[in-house]
Short mmCIF file of C-alpha atoms in Angstrom, two decimals:
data_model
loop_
_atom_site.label_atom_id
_atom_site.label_comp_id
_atom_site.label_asym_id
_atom_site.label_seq_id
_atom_site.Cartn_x
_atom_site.Cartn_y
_atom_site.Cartn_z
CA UNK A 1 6.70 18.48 -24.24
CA UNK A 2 4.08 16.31 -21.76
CA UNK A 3 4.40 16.66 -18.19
CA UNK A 4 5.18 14.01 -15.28
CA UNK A 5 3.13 15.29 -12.59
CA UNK A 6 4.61 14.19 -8.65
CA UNK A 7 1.52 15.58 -6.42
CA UNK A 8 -0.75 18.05 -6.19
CA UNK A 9 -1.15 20.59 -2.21
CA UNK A 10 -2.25 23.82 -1.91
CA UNK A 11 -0.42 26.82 -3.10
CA UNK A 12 0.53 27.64 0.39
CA UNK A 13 2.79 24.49 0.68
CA UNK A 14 6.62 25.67 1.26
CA UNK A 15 7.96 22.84 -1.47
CA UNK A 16 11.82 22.80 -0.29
CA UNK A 17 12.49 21.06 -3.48
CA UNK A 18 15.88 22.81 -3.96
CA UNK A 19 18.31 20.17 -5.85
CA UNK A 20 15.49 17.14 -6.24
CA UNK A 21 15.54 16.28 -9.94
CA UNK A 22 13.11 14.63 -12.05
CA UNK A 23 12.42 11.33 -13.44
CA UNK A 24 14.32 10.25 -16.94
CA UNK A 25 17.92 9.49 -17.63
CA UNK A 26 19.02 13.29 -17.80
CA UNK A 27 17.32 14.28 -14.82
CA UNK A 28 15.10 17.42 -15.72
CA UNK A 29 14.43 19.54 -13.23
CA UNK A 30 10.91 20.31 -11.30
CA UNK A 31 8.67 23.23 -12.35
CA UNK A 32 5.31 24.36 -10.10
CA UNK A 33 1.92 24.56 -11.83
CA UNK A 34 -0.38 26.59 -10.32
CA UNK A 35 -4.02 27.49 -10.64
CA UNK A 36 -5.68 29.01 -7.97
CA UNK A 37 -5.27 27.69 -4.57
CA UNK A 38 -3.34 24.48 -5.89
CA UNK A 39 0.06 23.78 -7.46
CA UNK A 40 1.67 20.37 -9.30
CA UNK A 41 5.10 19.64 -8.60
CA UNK A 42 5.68 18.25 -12.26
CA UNK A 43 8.81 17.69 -14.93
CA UNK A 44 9.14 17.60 -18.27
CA UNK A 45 7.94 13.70 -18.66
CA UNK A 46 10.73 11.39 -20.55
CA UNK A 47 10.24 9.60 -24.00
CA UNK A 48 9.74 5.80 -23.55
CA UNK A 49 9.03 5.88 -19.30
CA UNK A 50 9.39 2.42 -17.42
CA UNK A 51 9.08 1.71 -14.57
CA UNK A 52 12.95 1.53 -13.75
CA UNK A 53 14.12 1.26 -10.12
CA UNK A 54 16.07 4.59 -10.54
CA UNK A 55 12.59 6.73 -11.64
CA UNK A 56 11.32 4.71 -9.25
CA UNK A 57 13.41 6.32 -6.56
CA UNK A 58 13.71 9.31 -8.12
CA UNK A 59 9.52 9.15 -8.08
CA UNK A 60 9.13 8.62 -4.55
CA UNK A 61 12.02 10.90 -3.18
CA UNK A 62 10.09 14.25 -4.76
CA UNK A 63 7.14 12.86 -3.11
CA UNK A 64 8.96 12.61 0.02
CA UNK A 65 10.53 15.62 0.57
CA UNK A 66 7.53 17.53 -0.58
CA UNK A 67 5.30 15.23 2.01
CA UNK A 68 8.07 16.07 4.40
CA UNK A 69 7.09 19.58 4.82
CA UNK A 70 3.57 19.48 4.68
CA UNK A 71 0.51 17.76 3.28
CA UNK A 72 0.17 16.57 -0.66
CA UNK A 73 -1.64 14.60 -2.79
CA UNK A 74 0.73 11.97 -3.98
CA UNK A 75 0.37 10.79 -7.71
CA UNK A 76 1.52 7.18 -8.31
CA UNK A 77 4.45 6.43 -11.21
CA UNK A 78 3.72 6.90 -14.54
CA UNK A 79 1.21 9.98 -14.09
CA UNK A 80 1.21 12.34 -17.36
CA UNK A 81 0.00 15.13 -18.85
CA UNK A 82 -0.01 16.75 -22.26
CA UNK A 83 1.19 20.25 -21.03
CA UNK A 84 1.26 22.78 -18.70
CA UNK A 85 -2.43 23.96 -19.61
CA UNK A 86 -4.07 20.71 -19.04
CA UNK A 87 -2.52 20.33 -16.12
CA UNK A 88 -4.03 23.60 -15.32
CA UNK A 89 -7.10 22.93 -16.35
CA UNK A 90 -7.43 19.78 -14.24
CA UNK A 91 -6.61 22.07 -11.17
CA UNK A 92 -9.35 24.23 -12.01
CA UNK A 93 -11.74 21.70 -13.30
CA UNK A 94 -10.82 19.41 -9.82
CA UNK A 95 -10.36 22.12 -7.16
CA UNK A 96 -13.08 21.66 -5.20
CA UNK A 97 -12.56 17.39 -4.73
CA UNK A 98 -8.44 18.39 -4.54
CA UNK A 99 -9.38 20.34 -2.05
CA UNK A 100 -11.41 17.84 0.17
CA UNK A 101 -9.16 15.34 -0.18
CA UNK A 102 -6.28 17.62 1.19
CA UNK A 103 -8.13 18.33 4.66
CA UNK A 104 -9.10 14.91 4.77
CA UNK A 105 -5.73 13.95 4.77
CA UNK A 106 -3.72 16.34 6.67
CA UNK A 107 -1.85 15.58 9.64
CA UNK A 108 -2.63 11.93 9.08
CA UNK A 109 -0.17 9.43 7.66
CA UNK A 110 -0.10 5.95 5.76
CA UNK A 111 0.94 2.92 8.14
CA UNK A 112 0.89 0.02 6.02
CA UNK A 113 0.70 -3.63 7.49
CA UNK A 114 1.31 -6.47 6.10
CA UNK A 115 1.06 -10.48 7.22
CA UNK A 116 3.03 -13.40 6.03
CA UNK A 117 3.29 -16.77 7.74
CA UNK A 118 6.03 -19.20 8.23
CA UNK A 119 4.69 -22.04 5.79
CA UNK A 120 6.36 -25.37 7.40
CA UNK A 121 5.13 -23.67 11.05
CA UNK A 122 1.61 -22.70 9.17
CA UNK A 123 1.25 -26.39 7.05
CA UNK A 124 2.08 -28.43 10.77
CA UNK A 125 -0.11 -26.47 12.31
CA UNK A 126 -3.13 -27.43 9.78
CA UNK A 127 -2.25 -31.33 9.79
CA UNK A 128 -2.47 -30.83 13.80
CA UNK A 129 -5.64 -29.42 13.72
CA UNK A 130 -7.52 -31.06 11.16
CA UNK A 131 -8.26 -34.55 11.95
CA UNK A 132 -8.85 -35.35 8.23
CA UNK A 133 -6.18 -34.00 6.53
CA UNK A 134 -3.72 -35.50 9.32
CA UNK A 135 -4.98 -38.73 8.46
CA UNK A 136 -5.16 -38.19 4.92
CA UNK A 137 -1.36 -37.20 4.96
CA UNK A 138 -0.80 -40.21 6.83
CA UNK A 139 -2.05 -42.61 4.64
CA UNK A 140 0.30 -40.86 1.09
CA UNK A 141 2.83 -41.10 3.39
CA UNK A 142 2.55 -44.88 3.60
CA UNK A 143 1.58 -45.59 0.35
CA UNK A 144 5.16 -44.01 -0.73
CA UNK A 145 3.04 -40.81 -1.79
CA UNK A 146 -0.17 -42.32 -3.98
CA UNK A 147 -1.58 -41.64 -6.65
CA UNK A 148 -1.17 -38.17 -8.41
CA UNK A 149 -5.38 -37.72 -8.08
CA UNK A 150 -4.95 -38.57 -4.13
CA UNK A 151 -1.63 -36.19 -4.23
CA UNK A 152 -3.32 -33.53 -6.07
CA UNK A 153 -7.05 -33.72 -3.55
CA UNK A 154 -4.83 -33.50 -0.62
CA UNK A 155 -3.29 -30.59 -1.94
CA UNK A 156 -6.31 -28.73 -2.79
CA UNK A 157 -7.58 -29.66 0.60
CA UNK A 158 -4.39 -28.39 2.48
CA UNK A 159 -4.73 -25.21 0.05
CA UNK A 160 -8.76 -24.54 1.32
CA UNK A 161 -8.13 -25.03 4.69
CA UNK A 162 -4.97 -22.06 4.02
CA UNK A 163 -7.02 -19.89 2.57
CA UNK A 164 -9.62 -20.15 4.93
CA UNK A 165 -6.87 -19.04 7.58
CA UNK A 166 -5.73 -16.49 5.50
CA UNK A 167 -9.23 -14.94 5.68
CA UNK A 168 -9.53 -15.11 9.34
CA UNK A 169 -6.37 -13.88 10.64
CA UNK A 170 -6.60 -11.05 7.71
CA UNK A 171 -9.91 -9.89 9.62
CA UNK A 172 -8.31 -10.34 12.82
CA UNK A 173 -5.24 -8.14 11.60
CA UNK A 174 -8.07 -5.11 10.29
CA UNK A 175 -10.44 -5.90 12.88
CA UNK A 176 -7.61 -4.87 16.01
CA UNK A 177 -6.07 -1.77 14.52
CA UNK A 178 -9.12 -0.30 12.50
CA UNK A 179 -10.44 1.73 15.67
CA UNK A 180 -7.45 3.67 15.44
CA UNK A 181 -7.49 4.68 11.97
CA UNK A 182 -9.57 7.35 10.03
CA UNK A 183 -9.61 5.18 7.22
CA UNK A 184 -8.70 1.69 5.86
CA UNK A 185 -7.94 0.55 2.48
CA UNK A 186 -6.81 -3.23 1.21
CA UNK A 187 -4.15 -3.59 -1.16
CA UNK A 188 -3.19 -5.62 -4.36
CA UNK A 189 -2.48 -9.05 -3.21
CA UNK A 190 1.27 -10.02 -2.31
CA UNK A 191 2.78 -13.43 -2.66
CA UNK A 192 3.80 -15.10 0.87
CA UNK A 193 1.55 -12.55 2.97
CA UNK A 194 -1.88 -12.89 4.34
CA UNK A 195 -2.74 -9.45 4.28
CA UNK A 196 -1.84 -5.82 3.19
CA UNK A 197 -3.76 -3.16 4.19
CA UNK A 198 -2.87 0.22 4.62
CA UNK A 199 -4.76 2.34 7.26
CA UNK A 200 -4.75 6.31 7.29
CA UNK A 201 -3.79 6.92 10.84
CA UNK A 202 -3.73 10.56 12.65
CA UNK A 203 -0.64 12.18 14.35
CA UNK A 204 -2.30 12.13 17.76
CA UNK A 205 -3.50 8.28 17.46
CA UNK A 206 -0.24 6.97 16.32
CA UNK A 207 0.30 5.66 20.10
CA UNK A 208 -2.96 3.69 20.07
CA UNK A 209 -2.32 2.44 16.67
CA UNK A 210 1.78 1.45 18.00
CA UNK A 211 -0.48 -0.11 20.79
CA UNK A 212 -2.69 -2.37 19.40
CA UNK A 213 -0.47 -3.74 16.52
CA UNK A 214 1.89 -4.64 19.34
CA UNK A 215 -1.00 -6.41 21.31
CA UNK A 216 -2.28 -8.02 17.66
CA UNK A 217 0.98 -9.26 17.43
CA UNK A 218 1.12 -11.16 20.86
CA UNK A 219 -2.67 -12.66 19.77
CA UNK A 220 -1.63 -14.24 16.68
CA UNK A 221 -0.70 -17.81 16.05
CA UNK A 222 3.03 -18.36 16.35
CA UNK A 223 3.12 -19.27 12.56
CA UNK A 224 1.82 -15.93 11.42
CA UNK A 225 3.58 -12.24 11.94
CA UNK A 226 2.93 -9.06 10.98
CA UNK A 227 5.20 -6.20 9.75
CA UNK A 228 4.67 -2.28 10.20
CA UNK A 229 5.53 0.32 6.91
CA UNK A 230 5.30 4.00 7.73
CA UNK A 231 4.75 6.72 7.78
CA UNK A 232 4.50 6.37 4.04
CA UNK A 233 2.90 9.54 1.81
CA UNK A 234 -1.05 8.65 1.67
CA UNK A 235 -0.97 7.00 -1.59
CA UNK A 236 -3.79 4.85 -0.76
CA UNK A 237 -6.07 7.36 0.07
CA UNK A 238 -6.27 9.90 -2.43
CA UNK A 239 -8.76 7.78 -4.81
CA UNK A 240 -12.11 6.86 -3.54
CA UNK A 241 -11.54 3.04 -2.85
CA UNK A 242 -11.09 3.48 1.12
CA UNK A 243 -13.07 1.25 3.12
CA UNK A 244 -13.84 3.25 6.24
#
């Protein structure tokens, strides 16, 4: 049977993973792989996975408790291999980058930050400042709305000057609290924010980073606010797409 591998840490880790179960509707339990210096925290994987919120919990509360107790490598949902050897194999075979990627990481967490705005605040504040699109929304206004071509301008108009917005206060956002991480990596787009980023902060500069996100909050425009995710296990950071 194929194997649902959790994370990979070193074979020193103390795993309390007494009780945690597995992903899959009859909850298998967790076995250790281990090659060398490293061990997966893996299960056997379940016929037909998706991406249900119960795995989904299931997924992330191995993670955490392993996390929890010491540094790991955390695998995102869905990760699989064929069998115990291969999952040996890429132990061996990866040991050396596994390895890195663990010191790199320890004794730092994941703080991730994301932006939204409050759209009527945000869309008053654009007519306000933009002379032109003030008086463009003036004159639909009292023509009982125009034509769908004026309409349709005005909103791509509205939806430039948004974006353009959206750019600045996302490099305002990475810009304040960057200094005080090791490394920074942008996520996936979310509808209704301006930004996600997550940024791998160490235990001894989690006060500066507290710091300045409470300062970046006080400099932003009272349409836009940020919110604070963490400590999460370093998901972001355990490819190569960091930016810093």
């Amino acid at each position: 049977m194929s194997n649902y591998v959790y994370c990979v840490t070193r074979a020193s880790h103390p795993l309390p993973l007494e009780g945690a179960v597995g992903v899959g509707e009859h909850a298998p339990a967790l076995r250790l792989v281990r090659e060398q210096d490293l061990v997966a925290v893996v299960s056997d994987a379940p016929e037909n996975l998706r991406a249900k919120r119960r795995d989904l919990v299931k997924h992330d509360a191995v993670i955490g408790r392993a996390y929890a107790a010491g540094t790991v490598l955390p695998m995102r949902f869905g990760m699989i291999a064929p069998d115990d050897e291969a999952v040996r194999t890429e132990l061996r075979s990866g040991a050396r980058r596994y390895g890195e990627l663990l010191s790199r990481i320890d004794g730092h967490v994941e703080l991730n930050v994301k932006g939204v705005y409050a759209e009527e605040a945000l869309l008053r504040d654009v007519l306000l400042q933009n002379d032109q699109l003030r008086v463009r929304n003036q004159a639909l206004r009292a023509a009982g709305g125009g034509g769908h071509q004026d309409r349709v301008a005005f909103g791509e108009q509205v939806a430039a000057t948004v974006a353009e917005r959206s750019a600045r206060d996302a490099g305002q956002v990475i810009a304040r609290l960057q200094p005080h991480a090791a490394q920074v990596r942008r996520g996936p787009p979310v509808d209704g924010c301006f930004v996600n980023v997550s940024f791998l902060v160490a235990s001894g500069a989690r006060p500066d980073f507290d710091g300045a996100l409470s300062r970046l909050r006080r400099e932003l425009p009272g349409y836009a606010s940020v919110g604070l995710y963490g400590p999460l296990p370093p998901y972001s950071f355990v490819g190569n797409e960091a930016e810093k």
